[in-house]
Amino acid sequence: MSDVLAPGGAGDDEGAGGSGSRGSRTRKAAELAAVLSATTALAALVLGLMGLLNPGDAQGGRRAAGAGGTGVAAPPAETPSAVPTGPTPGGAATPAVAGTSAAAPAPSSARPTAPPSDPPPPVPAGWHRVTAKALTLSLAVPDGWKLDTDTALQANWVSPDGRYVIGVKRDGSNGHTGQSAAIGQLAWYRKAEESKMQGLTAATHADRQGGKDAVRLELDYRWPERSTPCHRTEVFVAGAGNQVYQLLVNDQEYDPRASELPQLLKTARDHLRTDTAD
């Protein structure tokens, strides 16, 4: 009698074995996933603890990474600092740093002034002090002399007999130094048709006036239609504002043995003060 196998008997045994293998693999995968999850959680915990212990470094690291990933934060941009735009003691203006606004100096109508000079000595007897405000100067003249010319350019005082003249002038048309002014003035004197000086001879000398370099002219000449010789001494000295002061003493009946010109000139020079306040 042959055995009759139950339908599916051998296949059922084989299927049961496959199901067992798949179950084993699933359990291993689940265990691996659990290990990875625990590792990830541990790493997160460690990073969190580091952030709590030193939050500044963590934030700096994130900023540096965001700025380019070099790990070093970029320095802040420099801003220019303002500097005085006023002027330095040598005249030169200190330039403003780029990016700053430099205020331009306000225009001034005030007349430039020179450093104050020494006070003049006491006025000698027979003299008095006068001020020419338009010329910003003062000096002494003898009593009784008449103010003959008084303009914004010059002023002249004449002796009662008309022989002597003391004059002052302030001008910048012939340059800004005593030397240039003397050269320009002498060039005009040599034009006899304009200056009316006949037979002019001139000598130029370096000099000092009020503690500054000066130039002195010594002039001999005659007026038209007169045979009487004249002698004039002029002193040129630079002042403030590119102006030059000119002091003259003239003897229109010159006799070197009796002329009062030397003493008149000395007293006028001793008392001349330029660049005076109005």
Short mmCIF file of N, CA and C in Angstrom, two decimals, residues 126-215:
data_model
loop_
_atom_site.label_atom_id
_atom_site.label_comp_id
_atom_site.label_asym_id
_atom_site.label_seq_id
_atom_site.Cartn_x
_atom_site.Cartn_y
_atom_site.Cartn_z
N GLY A 126 57.47 170.67 20.65
CA GLY A 126 57.27 171.28 19.35
C GLY A 126 56.71 170.32 18.32
N TRP A 127 56.39 169.11 18.74
CA TRP A 127 55.81 168.10 17.84
C TRP A 127 54.51 167.59 18.46
N HIS A 128 53.69 166.96 17.66
CA HIS A 128 52.48 166.29 18.17
C HIS A 128 52.21 165.06 17.31
N ARG A 129 51.47 164.14 17.90
CA ARG A 129 51.20 162.87 17.22
C ARG A 129 49.93 162.99 16.39
N VAL A 130 49.96 162.43 15.16
CA VAL A 130 48.80 162.43 14.27
C VAL A 130 48.52 161.00 13.82
N THR A 131 47.28 160.76 13.45
CA THR A 131 46.85 159.43 12.99
C THR A 131 46.19 159.56 11.62
N ALA A 132 46.62 158.73 10.70
CA ALA A 132 45.99 158.64 9.38
C ALA A 132 45.22 157.32 9.34
N LYS A 133 43.94 157.36 9.71
CA LYS A 133 43.16 156.13 9.85
C LYS A 133 43.04 155.37 8.54
N ALA A 134 42.85 156.10 7.44
CA ALA A 134 42.70 155.43 6.15
C ALA A 134 43.95 154.68 5.76
N LEU A 135 45.09 155.11 6.26
CA LEU A 135 46.37 154.46 5.94
C LEU A 135 46.82 153.51 7.03
N THR A 136 46.05 153.40 8.11
CA THR A 136 46.37 152.55 9.26
C THR A 136 47.80 152.81 9.76
N LEU A 137 48.08 154.08 10.04
CA LEU A 137 49.39 154.44 10.57
C LEU A 137 49.27 155.67 11.45
N SER A 138 50.33 155.92 12.21
CA SER A 138 50.43 157.14 13.01
C SER A 138 51.88 157.58 13.00
N LEU A 139 52.08 158.87 13.24
CA LEU A 139 53.43 159.43 13.30
C LEU A 139 53.36 160.78 14.00
N ALA A 140 54.52 161.42 14.13
CA ALA A 140 54.58 162.75 14.75
C ALA A 140 54.98 163.76 13.69
N VAL A 141 54.40 164.97 13.78
CA VAL A 141 54.75 166.08 12.88
C VAL A 141 54.94 167.33 13.73
N PRO A 142 55.70 168.29 13.21
CA PRO A 142 55.92 169.52 14.00
C PRO A 142 54.62 170.31 14.16
N ASP A 143 54.55 171.00 15.27
CA ASP A 143 53.40 171.89 15.51
C ASP A 143 53.35 172.98 14.44
N GLY A 144 52.13 173.34 14.07
CA GLY A 144 51.96 174.42 13.11
C GLY A 144 51.98 173.98 11.66
N TRP A 145 52.32 172.72 11.40
CA TRP A 145 52.33 172.24 10.01
C TRP A 145 50.90 171.99 9.55
N LYS A 146 50.66 172.24 8.27
CA LYS A 146 49.32 172.12 7.71
C LYS A 146 49.15 170.79 6.96
N LEU A 147 48.02 170.13 7.22
CA LEU A 147 47.68 168.92 6.46
C LEU A 147 47.25 169.34 5.06
N ASP A 148 48.10 169.04 4.07
CA ASP A 148 47.88 169.51 2.72
C ASP A 148 47.15 168.48 1.85
N THR A 149 47.44 167.21 2.05
CA THR A 149 46.82 166.13 1.29
C THR A 149 46.36 165.06 2.27
N ASP A 150 45.14 164.57 2.10
CA ASP A 150 44.61 163.54 3.00
C ASP A 150 43.65 162.67 2.21
N THR A 151 44.14 161.56 1.66
CA THR A 151 43.33 160.64 0.86
C THR A 151 43.51 159.23 1.39
N ALA A 152 42.84 158.27 0.74
CA ALA A 152 42.98 156.87 1.13
C ALA A 152 44.32 156.30 0.70
N LEU A 153 45.09 157.07 -0.08
CA LEU A 153 46.39 156.62 -0.57
C LEU A 153 47.56 157.30 0.13
N GLN A 154 47.43 158.59 0.44
CA GLN A 154 48.55 159.30 1.01
C GLN A 154 48.08 160.50 1.84
N ALA A 155 49.01 161.00 2.65
CA ALA A 155 48.77 162.20 3.45
C ALA A 155 50.07 162.98 3.53
N ASN A 156 49.98 164.31 3.39
CA ASN A 156 51.15 165.18 3.42
C ASN A 156 50.92 166.34 4.39
N TRP A 157 51.97 166.69 5.14
CA TRP A 157 51.96 167.86 6.01
C TRP A 157 53.06 168.82 5.53
N VAL A 158 52.74 170.10 5.43
CA VAL A 158 53.67 171.09 4.88
C VAL A 158 54.00 172.12 5.97
N SER A 159 55.27 172.52 6.02
CA SER A 159 55.70 173.52 7.00
C SER A 159 55.08 174.88 6.67
N PRO A 160 54.98 175.77 7.65
CA PRO A 160 54.34 177.07 7.41
C PRO A 160 54.97 177.87 6.27
N ASP A 161 56.29 177.76 6.06
CA ASP A 161 56.94 178.50 4.99
C ASP A 161 56.92 177.76 3.65
N GLY A 162 56.35 176.52 3.63
CA GLY A 162 56.26 175.76 2.39
C GLY A 162 57.53 175.07 1.97
N ARG A 163 58.58 175.15 2.78
CA ARG A 163 59.87 174.57 2.38
C ARG A 163 59.91 173.05 2.59
N TYR A 164 59.39 172.59 3.71
CA TYR A 164 59.52 171.16 4.05
C TYR A 164 58.17 170.45 3.92
N VAL A 165 58.26 169.17 3.58
CA VAL A 165 57.07 168.32 3.49
C VAL A 165 57.38 166.99 4.17
N ILE A 166 56.46 166.54 5.02
CA ILE A 166 56.49 165.17 5.55
C ILE A 166 55.27 164.45 4.99
N GLY A 167 55.50 163.35 4.33
CA GLY A 167 54.40 162.63 3.71
C GLY A 167 54.44 161.14 4.00
N VAL A 168 53.28 160.51 3.95
CA VAL A 168 53.17 159.06 4.13
C VAL A 168 52.24 158.51 3.05
N LYS A 169 52.47 157.26 2.71
CA LYS A 169 51.69 156.62 1.66
C LYS A 169 51.57 155.13 1.97
N ARG A 170 50.48 154.55 1.57
CA ARG A 170 50.26 153.09 1.72
C ARG A 170 49.71 152.57 0.42
N ASP A 171 50.46 151.64 -0.21
CA ASP A 171 50.12 151.25 -1.58
C ASP A 171 50.67 149.85 -1.86
N GLY A 172 50.04 149.14 -2.78
CA GLY A 172 50.52 147.82 -3.18
C GLY A 172 50.70 147.70 -4.68
N SER A 173 50.64 148.81 -5.39
CA SER A 173 50.69 148.76 -6.86
C SER A 173 52.07 148.48 -7.40
N ASN A 174 53.12 148.71 -6.60
CA ASN A 174 54.49 148.47 -7.06
C ASN A 174 55.12 147.24 -6.41
N GLY A 175 54.30 146.31 -5.99
CA GLY A 175 54.81 145.10 -5.34
C GLY A 175 54.52 145.11 -3.86
N HIS A 176 54.94 144.04 -3.19
CA HIS A 176 54.58 143.84 -1.80
C HIS A 176 55.78 143.86 -0.86
N THR A 177 56.94 144.27 -1.36
CA THR A 177 58.12 144.41 -0.51
C THR A 177 58.65 145.83 -0.63
N GLY A 178 59.47 146.23 0.36
CA GLY A 178 60.05 147.56 0.30
C GLY A 178 60.91 147.74 -0.93
N GLN A 179 61.63 146.70 -1.31
CA GLN A 179 62.51 146.80 -2.47
C GLN A 179 61.73 146.98 -3.76
N SER A 180 60.69 146.16 -3.96
CA SER A 180 59.92 146.28 -5.20
C SER A 180 59.20 147.62 -5.27
N ALA A 181 58.69 148.11 -4.13
CA ALA A 181 58.01 149.40 -4.12
C ALA A 181 58.97 150.53 -4.44
N ALA A 182 60.19 150.48 -3.90
CA ALA A 182 61.18 151.52 -4.19
C ALA A 182 61.57 151.52 -5.66
N ILE A 183 61.73 150.34 -6.22
CA ILE A 183 62.10 150.24 -7.64
C ILE A 183 60.99 150.82 -8.52
N GLY A 184 59.74 150.46 -8.20
CA GLY A 184 58.63 150.97 -8.99
C GLY A 184 58.46 152.47 -8.86
N GLN A 185 58.62 153.00 -7.64
CA GLN A 185 58.48 154.45 -7.44
C GLN A 185 59.59 155.21 -8.16
N LEU A 186 60.82 154.71 -8.07
CA LEU A 186 61.93 155.38 -8.73
C LEU A 186 61.77 155.37 -10.25
N ALA A 187 61.25 154.26 -10.78
CA ALA A 187 61.02 154.20 -12.23
C ALA A 187 60.05 155.28 -12.67
N TRP A 188 59.03 155.58 -11.84
CA TRP A 188 58.09 156.64 -12.19
C TRP A 188 58.73 158.01 -12.07
N TYR A 189 59.56 158.21 -11.03
CA TYR A 189 60.24 159.50 -10.87
C TYR A 189 61.11 159.82 -12.09
N ARG A 190 61.69 158.79 -12.68
CA ARG A 190 62.58 159.02 -13.82
C ARG A 190 61.81 159.45 -15.07
N LYS A 191 60.50 159.32 -15.07
CA LYS A 191 59.69 159.82 -16.18
C LYS A 191 59.42 161.30 -15.92
N ALA A 192 60.34 162.14 -16.33
CA ALA A 192 60.28 163.57 -15.98
C ALA A 192 59.02 164.24 -16.47
N GLU A 193 58.49 163.79 -17.60
CA GLU A 193 57.28 164.42 -18.11
C GLU A 193 56.08 164.17 -17.20
N GLU A 194 56.14 163.15 -16.38
CA GLU A 194 55.05 162.85 -15.44
C GLU A 194 55.39 163.33 -14.02
N SER A 195 56.57 163.03 -13.54
CA SER A 195 56.93 163.38 -12.16
C SER A 195 57.34 164.84 -12.01
N LYS A 196 57.72 165.48 -13.11
CA LYS A 196 58.18 166.88 -13.11
C LYS A 196 59.52 167.05 -12.41
N MET A 197 60.20 165.97 -12.13
CA MET A 197 61.51 166.05 -11.49
C MET A 197 62.58 166.21 -12.56
N GLN A 198 63.27 167.33 -12.52
CA GLN A 198 64.30 167.63 -13.50
C GLN A 198 65.68 167.33 -12.92
N GLY A 199 66.57 166.78 -13.76
CA GLY A 199 67.95 166.51 -13.34
C GLY A 199 68.04 165.53 -12.18
N LEU A 200 67.22 164.52 -12.19
CA LEU A 200 67.13 163.59 -11.05
C LEU A 200 68.38 162.74 -10.93
N THR A 201 68.91 162.66 -9.71
CA THR A 201 69.93 161.67 -9.34
C THR A 201 69.41 160.93 -8.11
N ALA A 202 69.68 159.63 -8.05
CA ALA A 202 69.11 158.81 -6.98
C ALA A 202 70.13 157.81 -6.47
N ALA A 203 70.04 157.51 -5.17
CA ALA A 203 70.85 156.47 -4.54
C ALA A 203 69.93 155.60 -3.69
N THR A 204 70.14 154.31 -3.75
CA THR A 204 69.31 153.34 -3.02
C THR A 204 70.14 152.67 -1.94
N HIS A 205 69.55 152.55 -0.73
CA HIS A 205 70.27 151.96 0.40
C HIS A 205 69.36 150.96 1.12
N ALA A 206 69.94 149.84 1.53
CA ALA A 206 69.23 148.91 2.42
C ALA A 206 69.16 149.53 3.81
N ASP A 207 68.03 149.35 4.48
CA ASP A 207 67.83 150.01 5.77
C ASP A 207 66.92 149.15 6.62
N ARG A 208 66.58 149.65 7.81
CA ARG A 208 65.63 148.99 8.72
C ARG A 208 64.64 150.04 9.20
N GLN A 209 63.38 149.60 9.35
CA GLN A 209 62.35 150.50 9.86
C GLN A 209 61.38 149.70 10.71
N GLY A 210 61.21 150.10 11.97
CA GLY A 210 60.30 149.38 12.85
C GLY A 210 60.66 147.93 13.04
N GLY A 211 61.96 147.61 13.02
CA GLY A 211 62.40 146.23 13.22
C GLY A 211 62.28 145.35 11.99
N LYS A 212 61.97 145.94 10.83
CA LYS A 212 61.81 145.16 9.60
C LYS A 212 62.74 145.71 8.51
N ASP A 213 63.02 144.85 7.52
CA ASP A 213 63.83 145.29 6.39
C ASP A 213 63.14 146.43 5.66
N ALA A 214 63.93 147.38 5.21
CA ALA A 214 63.41 148.55 4.52
C ALA A 214 64.39 148.97 3.44
N VAL A 215 63.93 149.86 2.57
CA VAL A 215 64.77 150.44 1.53
C VAL A 215 64.65 151.96 1.63
#
